Amino acid sequence: MSSAADARVRLASADRLGRRRKLAAGAFGLALVGLLGAAAWYVSAARAEQASRDELARAEIQLAEARDRLALRGKQRALGDALGALAREAESRGLAPQFWSERRITLNEMRYDRPTANDVVVSTANGRGRVFDTEAFELSVFDPNESLFQLPAGEGQPLRVTLRGNAMFSTREVD
């Protein structure tokens, strides 16, 4: 009997061992499924986090651009206010464009005696109520032996005057 009893004990032990192996295999299978589920959840969460970071980066760029546009609009508004104040000040002082008249002046190699040439040159000086915007100016002598800066003995030769530009005249009293 001892061999039958030993066989039963061994058989019982083999059954228990088989059940334990099935139980261990089932636990291992559940643990493996849980681990795979956790890995899938982690990958999904990592992708979602990266998408959130990308969206945050885009939002930060848009915010910076919006702040730049807002700052630019503020500067444009300040510039517009300053231009308006400048225009009002110019108008109050009679310097606005509507208070000025413009004439084009062109003298090409005109012959003038020295006193008349002097008057022409002096008339181009800027002063109260007038401004001359010179494009070209030339004053020269006809005779190479004469000096432009020294009066000649006697009558003297005339001067050659070339003058081009715009003369602007105030149409009202300037302060």
PDB file of C-alpha atoms in Angstrom, residues 36-137:
ATOM      1  CA  LEU A  36       0.505  45.824 -21.843  1.00  0.00           C
ATOM      2  CA  GLY A  37      -2.506  47.990 -20.906  1.00  0.00           C
ATOM      3  CA  ALA A  38      -0.293  50.256 -18.783  1.00  0.00           C
ATOM      4  CA  ALA A  39       2.258  50.520 -21.612  1.00  0.00           C
ATOM      5  CA  ALA A  40      -0.489  51.424 -24.102  1.00  0.00           C
ATOM      6  CA  TRP A  41      -1.888  54.000 -21.670  1.00  0.00           C
ATOM      7  CA  TYR A  42       1.638  55.450 -21.152  1.00  0.00           C
ATOM      8  CA  VAL A  43       2.261  55.742 -24.913  1.00  0.00           C
ATOM      9  CA  SER A  44      -1.138  57.379 -25.374  1.00  0.00           C
ATOM     10  CA  ALA A  45      -0.503  59.759 -22.465  1.00  0.00           C
ATOM     11  CA  ALA A  46       2.981  60.616 -23.807  1.00  0.00           C
ATOM     12  CA  ARG A  47       1.501  61.427 -27.241  1.00  0.00           C
ATOM     13  CA  ALA A  48      -1.208  63.528 -25.640  1.00  0.00           C
ATOM     14  CA  GLU A  49       1.409  65.352 -23.561  1.00  0.00           C
ATOM     15  CA  GLN A  50       3.518  66.052 -26.680  1.00  0.00           C
ATOM     16  CA  ALA A  51       0.430  67.293 -28.533  1.00  0.00           C
ATOM     17  CA  SER A  52      -0.356  69.541 -25.563  1.00  0.00           C
ATOM     18  CA  ARG A  53       3.222  70.865 -25.544  1.00  0.00           C
ATOM     19  CA  ASP A  54       3.039  71.548 -29.288  1.00  0.00           C
ATOM     20  CA  GLU A  55      -0.282  73.351 -28.849  1.00  0.00           C
ATOM     21  CA  LEU A  56       1.172  75.355 -25.943  1.00  0.00           C
ATOM     22  CA  ALA A  57       4.186  76.346 -28.067  1.00  0.00           C
ATOM     23  CA  ARG A  58       1.884  77.502 -30.900  1.00  0.00           C
ATOM     24  CA  ALA A  59      -0.253  79.416 -28.414  1.00  0.00           C
ATOM     25  CA  GLU A  60       2.836  81.096 -26.930  1.00  0.00           C
ATOM     26  CA  ILE A  61       4.007  82.110 -30.417  1.00  0.00           C
ATOM     27  CA  GLN A  62       0.545  83.512 -31.217  1.00  0.00           C
ATOM     28  CA  LEU A  63       0.549  85.362 -27.886  1.00  0.00           C
ATOM     29  CA  ALA A  64       3.968  86.891 -28.626  1.00  0.00           C
ATOM     30  CA  GLU A  65       2.792  87.928 -32.106  1.00  0.00           C
ATOM     31  CA  ALA A  66      -0.385  89.435 -30.655  1.00  0.00           C
ATOM     32  CA  ARG A  67       1.682  91.373 -28.083  1.00  0.00           C
ATOM     33  CA  ASP A  68       3.947  92.647 -30.880  1.00  0.00           C
ATOM     34  CA  ARG A  69       0.918  93.752 -32.924  1.00  0.00           C
ATOM     35  CA  LEU A  70      -0.574  95.428 -29.863  1.00  0.00           C
ATOM     36  CA  ALA A  71       2.687  97.264 -29.172  1.00  0.00           C
ATOM     37  CA  LEU A  72       2.891  98.311 -32.829  1.00  0.00           C
ATOM     38  CA  ARG A  73      -0.690  99.587 -32.756  1.00  0.00           C
ATOM     39  CA  GLY A  74       0.153 101.554 -29.618  1.00  0.00           C
ATOM     40  CA  LYS A  75       3.174 103.099 -31.340  1.00  0.00           C
ATOM     41  CA  GLN A  76       1.096 103.866 -34.434  1.00  0.00           C
ATOM     42  CA  ARG A  77      -1.552 105.514 -32.281  1.00  0.00           C
ATOM     43  CA  ALA A  78       1.110 107.573 -30.457  1.00  0.00           C
ATOM     44  CA  LEU A  79       2.650 108.559 -33.791  1.00  0.00           C
ATOM     45  CA  GLY A  80      -0.765 109.548 -35.148  1.00  0.00           C
ATOM     46  CA  ASP A  81      -1.413 111.640 -32.037  1.00  0.00           C
ATOM     47  CA  ALA A  82       2.001 113.303 -32.381  1.00  0.00           C
ATOM     48  CA  LEU A  83       1.401 113.988 -36.085  1.00  0.00           C
ATOM     49  CA  GLY A  84      -1.987 115.485 -35.282  1.00  0.00           C
ATOM     50  CA  ALA A  85      -0.460 117.717 -32.610  1.00  0.00           C
ATOM     51  CA  LEU A  86       2.306 118.740 -35.021  1.00  0.00           C
ATOM     52  CA  ALA A  87      -0.224 119.553 -37.753  1.00  0.00           C
ATOM     53  CA  ARG A  88      -2.275 121.647 -35.316  1.00  0.00           C
ATOM     54  CA  GLU A  89       0.871 123.479 -34.163  1.00  0.00           C
ATOM     55  CA  ALA A  90       1.969 124.088 -37.774  1.00  0.00           C
ATOM     56  CA  GLU A  91      -1.466 125.421 -38.628  1.00  0.00           C
ATOM     57  CA  SER A  92      -1.557 127.705 -35.594  1.00  0.00           C
ATOM     58  CA  ARG A  93       1.824 129.148 -36.618  1.00  0.00           C
ATOM     59  CA  GLY A  94       0.876 129.508 -40.273  1.00  0.00           C
ATOM     60  CA  LEU A  95       3.211 126.773 -41.464  1.00  0.00           C
ATOM     61  CA  ALA A  96       0.589 124.343 -42.791  1.00  0.00           C
ATOM     62  CA  PRO A  97       0.705 123.635 -46.552  1.00  0.00           C
ATOM     63  CA  GLN A  98      -2.538 125.514 -47.229  1.00  0.00           C
ATOM     64  CA  PHE A  99      -0.828 128.750 -46.089  1.00  0.00           C
ATOM     65  CA  TRP A 100       1.965 128.567 -48.644  1.00  0.00           C
ATOM     66  CA  SER A 101       2.287 129.195 -52.356  1.00  0.00           C
ATOM     67  CA  GLU A 102       5.015 127.650 -54.501  1.00  0.00           C
ATOM     68  CA  ARG A 103       6.684 128.947 -57.641  1.00  0.00           C
ATOM     69  CA  ARG A 104       9.227 127.168 -59.808  1.00  0.00           C
ATOM     70  CA  ILE A 105      12.238 129.352 -60.652  1.00  0.00           C
ATOM     71  CA  THR A 106      14.651 128.515 -63.457  1.00  0.00           C
ATOM     72  CA  LEU A 107      17.495 130.786 -64.568  1.00  0.00           C
ATOM     73  CA  ASN A 108      19.842 129.074 -67.026  1.00  0.00           C
ATOM     74  CA  GLU A 109      23.152 130.844 -67.593  1.00  0.00           C
ATOM     75  CA  MET A 110      21.599 134.287 -67.312  1.00  0.00           C
ATOM     76  CA  ARG A 111      23.879 137.328 -67.777  1.00  0.00           C
ATOM     77  CA  TYR A 112      23.655 139.847 -64.929  1.00  0.00           C
ATOM     78  CA  ASP A 113      25.812 142.734 -63.865  1.00  0.00           C
ATOM     79  CA  ARG A 114      27.314 142.214 -60.409  1.00  0.00           C
ATOM     80  CA  PRO A 115      24.771 144.304 -58.406  1.00  0.00           C
ATOM     81  CA  THR A 116      21.841 142.508 -60.082  1.00  0.00           C
ATOM     82  CA  ALA A 117      23.465 139.072 -59.580  1.00  0.00           C
ATOM     83  CA  ASN A 118      23.961 140.005 -55.924  1.00  0.00           C
ATOM     84  CA  ASP A 119      20.253 140.902 -55.620  1.00  0.00           C
ATOM     85  CA  VAL A 120      19.273 137.548 -57.204  1.00  0.00           C
ATOM     86  CA  VAL A 121      21.476 135.601 -54.779  1.00  0.00           C
ATOM     87  CA  VAL A 122      20.207 137.567 -51.750  1.00  0.00           C
ATOM     88  CA  SER A 123      16.597 136.990 -52.823  1.00  0.00           C
ATOM     89  CA  THR A 124      17.079 133.220 -52.442  1.00  0.00           C
ATOM     90  CA  ALA A 125      17.896 133.556 -48.736  1.00  0.00           C
ATOM     91  CA  ASN A 126      15.332 131.989 -46.453  1.00  0.00           C
ATOM     92  CA  GLY A 127      13.569 134.409 -44.192  1.00  0.00           C
ATOM     93  CA  ARG A 128      10.262 135.289 -42.611  1.00  0.00           C
ATOM     94  CA  GLY A 129       7.543 134.209 -44.961  1.00  0.00           C
ATOM     95  CA  ARG A 130       9.764 132.701 -47.638  1.00  0.00           C
ATOM     96  CA  VAL A 131      11.818 129.577 -48.265  1.00  0.00           C
ATOM     97  CA  PHE A 132      13.873 128.683 -51.324  1.00  0.00           C
ATOM     98  CA  ASP A 133      14.532 125.006 -52.056  1.00  0.00           C
ATOM     99  CA  THR A 134      17.611 125.060 -54.293  1.00  0.00           C
ATOM    100  CA  GLU A 135      18.141 122.286 -56.831  1.00  0.00           C
ATOM    101  CA  ALA A 136      20.994 123.912 -58.784  1.00  0.00           C
ATOM    102  CA  PHE A 137      23.064 127.043 -58.233  1.00  0.00           C
TER     103      PHE A 137
END
